[in-house]
CSV table of C-alpha atoms (C1' of nucleotides) in Angstrom, one decimal:
chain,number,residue,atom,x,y,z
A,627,UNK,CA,-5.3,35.9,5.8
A,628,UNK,CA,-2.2,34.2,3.6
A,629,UNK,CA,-2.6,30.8,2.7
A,630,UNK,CA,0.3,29.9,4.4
A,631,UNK,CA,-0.6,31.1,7.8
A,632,UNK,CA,-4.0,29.5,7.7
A,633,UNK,CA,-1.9,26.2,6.5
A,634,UNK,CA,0.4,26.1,9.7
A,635,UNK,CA,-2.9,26.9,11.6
A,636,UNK,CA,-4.3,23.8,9.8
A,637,UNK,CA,-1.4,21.4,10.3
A,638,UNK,CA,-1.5,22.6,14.4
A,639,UNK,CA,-5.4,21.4,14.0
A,640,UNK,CA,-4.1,18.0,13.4
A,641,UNK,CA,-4.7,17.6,9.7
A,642,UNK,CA,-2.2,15.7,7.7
A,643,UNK,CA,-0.5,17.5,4.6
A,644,UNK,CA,-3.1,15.8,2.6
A,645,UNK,CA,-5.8,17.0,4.1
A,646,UNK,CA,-4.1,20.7,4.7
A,647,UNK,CA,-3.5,20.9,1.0
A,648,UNK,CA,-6.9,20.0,-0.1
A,649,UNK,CA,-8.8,22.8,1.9
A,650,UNK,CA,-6.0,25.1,0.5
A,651,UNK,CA,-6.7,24.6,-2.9
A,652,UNK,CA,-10.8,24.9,-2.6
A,653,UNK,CA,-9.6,28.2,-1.4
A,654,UNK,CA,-8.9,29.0,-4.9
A,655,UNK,CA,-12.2,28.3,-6.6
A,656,UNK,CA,-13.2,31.2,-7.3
A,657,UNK,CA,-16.8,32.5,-6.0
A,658,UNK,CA,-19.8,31.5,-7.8
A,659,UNK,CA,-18.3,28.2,-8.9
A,660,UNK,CA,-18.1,25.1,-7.6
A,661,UNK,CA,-16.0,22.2,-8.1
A,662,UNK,CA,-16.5,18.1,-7.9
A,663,UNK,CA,-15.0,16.4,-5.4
A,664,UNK,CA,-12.7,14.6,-8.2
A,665,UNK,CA,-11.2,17.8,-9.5
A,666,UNK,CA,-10.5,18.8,-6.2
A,667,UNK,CA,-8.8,15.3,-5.4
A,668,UNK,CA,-6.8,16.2,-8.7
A,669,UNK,CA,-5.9,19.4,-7.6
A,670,UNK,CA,-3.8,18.4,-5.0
A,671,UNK,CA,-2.3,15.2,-7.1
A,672,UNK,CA,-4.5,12.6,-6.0
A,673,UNK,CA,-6.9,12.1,-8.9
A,674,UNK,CA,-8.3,8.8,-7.6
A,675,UNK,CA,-8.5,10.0,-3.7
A,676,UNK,CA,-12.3,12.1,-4.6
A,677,UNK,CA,-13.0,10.1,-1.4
A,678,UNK,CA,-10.5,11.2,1.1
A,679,UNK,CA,-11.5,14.7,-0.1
A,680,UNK,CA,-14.5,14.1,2.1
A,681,UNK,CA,-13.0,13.1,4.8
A,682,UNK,CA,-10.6,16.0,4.4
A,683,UNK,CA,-13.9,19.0,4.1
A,684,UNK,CA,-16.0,16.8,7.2
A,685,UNK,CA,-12.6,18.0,9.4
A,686,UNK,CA,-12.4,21.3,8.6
A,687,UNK,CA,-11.9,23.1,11.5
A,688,UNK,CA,-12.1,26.9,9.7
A,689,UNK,CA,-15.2,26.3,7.9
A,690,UNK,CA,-15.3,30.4,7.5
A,691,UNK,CA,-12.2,30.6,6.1
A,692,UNK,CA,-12.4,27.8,3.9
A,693,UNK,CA,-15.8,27.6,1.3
A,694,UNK,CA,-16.0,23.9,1.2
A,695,UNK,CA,-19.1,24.4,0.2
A,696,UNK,CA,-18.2,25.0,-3.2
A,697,UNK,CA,-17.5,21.7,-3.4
A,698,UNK,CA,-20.0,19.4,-5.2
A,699,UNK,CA,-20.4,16.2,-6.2
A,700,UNK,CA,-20.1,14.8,-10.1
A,701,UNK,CA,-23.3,14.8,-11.6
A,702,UNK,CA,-24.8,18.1,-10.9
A,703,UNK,CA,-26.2,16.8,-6.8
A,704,UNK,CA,-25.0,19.0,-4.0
A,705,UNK,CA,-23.4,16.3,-1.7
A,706,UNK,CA,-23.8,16.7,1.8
A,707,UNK,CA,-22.5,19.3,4.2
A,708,UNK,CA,-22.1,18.9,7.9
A,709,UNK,CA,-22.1,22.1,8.9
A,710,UNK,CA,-24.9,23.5,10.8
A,711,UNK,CA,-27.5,23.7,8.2
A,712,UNK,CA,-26.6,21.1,6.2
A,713,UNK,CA,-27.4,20.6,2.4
A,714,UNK,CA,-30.1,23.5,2.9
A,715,UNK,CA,-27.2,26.1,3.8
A,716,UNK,CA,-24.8,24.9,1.7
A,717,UNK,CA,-27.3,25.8,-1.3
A,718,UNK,CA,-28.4,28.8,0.2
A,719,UNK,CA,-24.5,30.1,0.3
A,720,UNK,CA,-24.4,29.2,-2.8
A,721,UNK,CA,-26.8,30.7,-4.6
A,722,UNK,CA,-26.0,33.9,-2.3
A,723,UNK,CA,-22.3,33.4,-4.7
A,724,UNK,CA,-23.6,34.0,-7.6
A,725,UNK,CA,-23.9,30.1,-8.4
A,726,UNK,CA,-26.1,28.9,-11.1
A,727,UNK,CA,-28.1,25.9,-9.7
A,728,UNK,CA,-29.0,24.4,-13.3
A,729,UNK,CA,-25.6,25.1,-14.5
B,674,DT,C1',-0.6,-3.5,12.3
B,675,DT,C1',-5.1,-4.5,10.4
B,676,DC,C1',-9.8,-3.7,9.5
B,677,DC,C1',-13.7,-0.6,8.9
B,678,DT,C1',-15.6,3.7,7.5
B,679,DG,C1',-16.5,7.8,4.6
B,680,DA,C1',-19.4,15.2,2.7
B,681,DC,C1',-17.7,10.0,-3.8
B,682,DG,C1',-17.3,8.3,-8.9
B,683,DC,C1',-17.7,5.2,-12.7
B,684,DT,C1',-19.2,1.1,-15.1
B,685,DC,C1',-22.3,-2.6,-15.9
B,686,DG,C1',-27.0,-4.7,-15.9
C,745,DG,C1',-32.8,6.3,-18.5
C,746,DC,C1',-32.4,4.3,-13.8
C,747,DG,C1',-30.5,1.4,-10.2
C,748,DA,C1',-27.1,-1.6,-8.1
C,749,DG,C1',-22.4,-2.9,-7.4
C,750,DC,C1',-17.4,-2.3,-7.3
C,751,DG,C1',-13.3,0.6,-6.8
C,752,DC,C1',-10.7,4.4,-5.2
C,753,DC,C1',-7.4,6.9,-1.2
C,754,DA,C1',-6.7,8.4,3.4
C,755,DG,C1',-8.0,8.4,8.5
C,756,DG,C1',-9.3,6.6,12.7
C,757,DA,C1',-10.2,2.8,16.1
DNA sequence: TTCCTGACGCTCG
DNA sequence: GCGAGCGCCAGGA
């Protein structure tokens, strides 16, 4: 699936270009990795919005699509993860990746 | 239009 | 080294 269909299917979803763009670029990281919420928010311009971020990942409507659980907080800690199976799945799809817990 | 909330981060004590 | 408080941007009510 091309990023830019699954962007116009985002944008019909209701999510602002903001929040469209952010699930875009966690697309990118690649599997195994993980990113902090603040590098994310830089990614898409918006080095001081590591908040909004959240906000954008709690309404993503194509959570298969879109690994936002490669997305971590500073500091080594998972974050939360609303999806159904919260923290405890996030991990476990991590570590399924490749992911290094300690690293 | 304004105020409150949120899957967070950084600095200070 | 640990804990508490303040600041950040965008959305939703």
């Amino acid at each position: 699936m091309e990023k830019r269909e699954i962007r116009e299917r985002l944008r019909s979803k209701g999510l602002t270009e903001f929040q469209t763009e952010v699930l875009i670029r966690i697309m990118d990281i690649p599997k195994g990795e993980t990113r902090s919420y603040k590098q994310v928010a830089a990614m898409v311009g918006r080095p001081g919005a590591y908040r909004a971020v959240g906000t954008a990942m709690k309404k993503n409507p194509m959570a298969p699509v879109i690994p936002c659980h490669r997305v971590v907080r500073s500091g080594g800690e998972l974050g939360n993860y609303s999806a159904p199976g919260g923290t405890r799945r996030k991990r476990e799809l991590l570590l399924k990746e490749g992911w290094k817990e300690e690293a």
